[in-house]
Amino acid sequence: MSDILKFKEPTLDVPGKPNKRWRLAFATIYSARALYSLLDQNKKKEKSRKLPLPISSTPSYVVLNVKPEAFSSIDQTTLTAIVKEKNLDLLLEFGGIEGVADALQTDIKNGITTGSVHDVALRQEAFGSNTIFQRPPAAKSLFYFVVEAFKDLTLLILLLCAALSLGFGIKEHGLNEGWYDGGSIFIAVFLVISVSAVINFQQNRQFEELSKGSNNIMVEVIRDGHPRQISIFEIVVGDVVYLIIGDQVPADGLFLDGHSLEVDESCLTGESDHVQINSHHNPFLFSGTKVVDGYAQMLVTSVGMNTTWGELMSTISRDINEQTPLQARLNKLTSSIGKAGLAVSFLVVVALLVRYFTGNTENEKGNQEFIGSSTKVDDMVNSMVRIIATAVTIGLVAIPEGLPLAVAVILSYSMNRMMADQAMVRKLSACETMGSATTICTDKTGTLTLNQMKVTKFWLGKEHVDDSSSISKNLLDLIRQGIALNTSGSNYRATSGSTLLEFSGSPTEKAILSWAVQELDMKMETLKKNCTILHVEAFNSEKKRSGISIRSEADNTIHVHWKGAAEIILAMCSSYYDASGSTNDMDDDERTIFEQIIEGMAASSLRCLALAHIQITDDQEEHDIGVGLPQKLIKEDSLSLMGLVGIKDPCRPGVRKAVEDCQSAGVSVRMITGDNVFTARAIATECRILRPDQDMNDESIVEGEVFRNYTQDERKEKVDKIRVMARSSPFDKLLMVQCLKQKGHVVAVTGDGTNDAPSLKEADIGLCKGIEGTEVAKESSDIIILDDSFASIATVLGWGRCVYNNIQKIIQLKLTVIIAALVINVVAAVSDHEIPFTVLKLLWVNLIMDTLGALALAIEQPTKDLMEKPPVSLSTQPLIANIMWRNILVQALHQVVVILILKFSRKSILGVNKKVKDTMILNISVLCQVFNQVNARKLEKKNVFKGMHENKLFLGIIGIIIILEAVVVESLSKFADTERLSLGQWGVCMGIAVLSLPIGWVVKCIPVPDI
């Protein structure tokens, strides 16, 4: 153990005879320094070796040194100073890392004890919780959204008109009746603002909650001697945390044990060079940094706001108001339609003013309104206010400001439903883009398969072995040694006193360890005690292998063990062991036999790993280490093959159907895996990515190295045919993504490792696996697949298409209302009649369409029909398709014709007075929108009722709209300027409105171009 880890025995881990001289030198130097420290106390801080991080030293918080009796020997200020300032001298004062662990009442091997006084609550009270309080974004309370809604110029003009109308009305008719017109506009505007503010506030809160959920990282710690998975927010000072490649360091701490650990501190320092962490010179780990190589255990010394990352993040504001590409397109559409609406409003104002000043308008008593100079100023101003309010209200209806709100509702609803379907959206734009995906590049392990691995075959030499009793003892010991020590996994007792062992690590590691314990009678802890680890080369997805060199305590011999992809390890071997423990030279013929064994296992969908070994001398170890090299090297040639292990990872249930669903939707599925060609082909065939009769020579299967060596033109020519890439590296995956995008594909990519980050960022949609994914990969992704399953990816594809389709439905419904209202009002304004819709009535129709109507269509869920269409191109295809224009124009024409006929008709048609006729016009208009909502459920299909009974919320909203309309007509006659209708009149309104359904059926028989 190093001098920092254990101060009581200051030794350096240098093998061989010079060890005593090193110890003596160290003791002399340290004693001199200690004496100097005593003589010059005041200059100690200046003389200590400090390596401060280049960040602000002015804290944005105050550290409270709460020192319960249990932790009286150390305080938070000291712990923070040790790590933040990289102060080795201060660390040594406390007896090294072991001294700090003792002060924190932590057992380095077994972690903290959660059942006694040193429990989690006490540690949180003493040192704080692992939560970081970021400065919130600009106040996003409900009041904030109300203020934002008031910034709408149209609504402000309406409020001004309402105030003037209210004043003149009270002056003319008195308070009891004079407030109706102005007051009704006030109330209607208040409802529009309230509904808009509440919906925006709710969806903003939902996005914040989802953002918080994305930060809830699961971390492996050791407590009570057992590994546990806990939330990052539950980590406390004194915890022992496991770190592997791709992990985010969850708190500030000190390196306890591990090998080849390198971290990326660029988030703190801005330096891109990776930093080596070890117990000798730099044991300091900082929250927020990323592990890029190796593995380790760390002792947590600071959490939450006491960490370097916590201090930095407390000064940063988050902004979750992301605008998606579709929202940007809708804003442009809204602007264009709004300009047209304002132009129409201006024409209406001109027409009404001309009619008024030419004496062509009449008041409620049938008298001419404007009689030249004899007209009262109050009456003239009141008429002007009414005309302006009417024109402004037409503009309000014409401006589809509810579209962005509807999109927010759709995205919010879809994100929540996708979360329930095991997909957490990190970027809003991914909701839309996923619906346009043309190809999905997926991993194999854990996505297409269950990631529940089990060793099913073991070959020793050229023979298949079923029973370990046939293996010689010496060779069996070497196999056990290689498996027990060359691993990042471990085993432990499930409970105290239990005989049942549990395993930690990656699924592959757990499968091999479980097999070795159960079949080979491996004693992992005993083997670890009997050997000293000299150097470790950790596994990563590029090398596809891991190695270790160890010294046996029994005979002081040095052994090198390698484990990894079978063909890679086989290429490193020049001999092999047989069951008797003898080594045999491996010639070309025998190498071919081993390759055939590997291919045979791979063809059975087995992942094939190889174990290799070599014993070396001290001279060879020193030679391999070399002089002045920063890292030791492990011998990697002339090895002896110990055995081949076949691991079965069954396909996930339902994955075949999910792949077929994607293919029927026009989305190509490509599998990119690190397994060899034969395993990849077997799994791809089982999942139906490849056909059973598909030949390996038809360019549908390629190895990563081959694809990498193609020229750029060759890659572009062949990439569309490729369905499986085997033995690929992360760089090969990145090349594939880039090539597909250059060919015009919208690419979705799955990934889980740190090295997958470039591919996830390069792809149009990055899909990270939630279970196996590293924090680096998750941060680079757009959507996290919580259960790692490909079936969930297919579900996300359906939701992406559903988002786009629902937005189109709302656009169709809204434009129908806009076009009908504009045409009706313009025709009425330039004719001899007044506009059929008052300010309040237009606001009521607008409220229905922008809120309840949008909500009814926003909650439509993905259907099978959507997965039978080709992908939609967001960049080239128009937002309003030809089929939508067909539906919009015919339905708008139906409403225009019916309402204008009623408007210009005399009493003979309906036999009712003017007020009843105006009420029926409003009723017909609202009911037409209700039935048009049903039509909008299917843009192309004639059967609009299919699946409607399953959407109870849709039916409920339709019912609410009808009930509210009945209340407005029957109970709010004075307020809404309506007249109560008889059952017969209600029947006439319903009969006219329901014609929208057969008209919608007939119009869908008219063929139109697709775009």
PDB file of C-alpha atoms in Angstrom, residues 2 93 103 234 322 326 361 377 393 410 442 690 699 706 710 799 827 867 870 892 929 942 951 968:
ATOM      1  CA  SER A   2       1.233   3.481  -0.803  1.00  0.00           C
ATOM      2  CA  GLU A  93      -1.064  14.830   8.483  1.00  0.00           C
ATOM      3  CA  ALA A 103     -11.821   9.694  11.006  1.00  0.00           C
ATOM      4  CA  GLU A 234     -28.130   9.183  -1.507  1.00  0.00           C
ATOM      5  CA  GLU A 322     -35.755  24.572 -25.768  1.00  0.00           C
ATOM      6  CA  LEU A 326     -41.108  21.817 -35.568  1.00  0.00           C
ATOM      7  CA  THR A 361     -75.612  50.841 -40.529  1.00  0.00           C
ATOM      8  CA  VAL A 377     -69.911  62.100 -29.859  1.00  0.00           C
ATOM      9  CA  THR A 393     -61.243  39.907 -32.534  1.00  0.00           C
ATOM     10  CA  ILE A 410     -48.433  17.436 -27.405  1.00  0.00           C
ATOM     11  CA  THR A 442     -28.590  -0.763 -32.879  1.00  0.00           C
ATOM     12  CA  LEU A 690     -31.268 -10.703 -41.934  1.00  0.00           C
ATOM     13  CA  GLU A 699     -22.460  -7.402 -48.802  1.00  0.00           C
ATOM     14  CA  VAL A 706     -13.141  -3.910 -43.765  1.00  0.00           C
ATOM     15  CA  TYR A 710     -13.049   1.248 -47.786  1.00  0.00           C
ATOM     16  CA  TRP A 799     -44.512   8.176 -30.660  1.00  0.00           C
ATOM     17  CA  VAL A 827     -68.455  38.835 -46.830  1.00  0.00           C
ATOM     18  CA  MET A 867     -46.261   2.384 -38.653  1.00  0.00           C
ATOM     19  CA  PRO A 870     -42.919   5.737 -44.889  1.00  0.00           C
ATOM     20  CA  ALA A 892     -64.556  25.485 -44.481  1.00  0.00           C
ATOM     21  CA  GLN A 929     -65.982  22.296 -35.011  1.00  0.00           C
ATOM     22  CA  LYS A 942     -62.411   7.282 -44.122  1.00  0.00           C
ATOM     23  CA  ASN A 951     -59.824   7.158 -26.151  1.00  0.00           C
ATOM     24  CA  VAL A 968     -73.604  29.487 -22.953  1.00  0.00           C
TER      25      VAL A 968
END
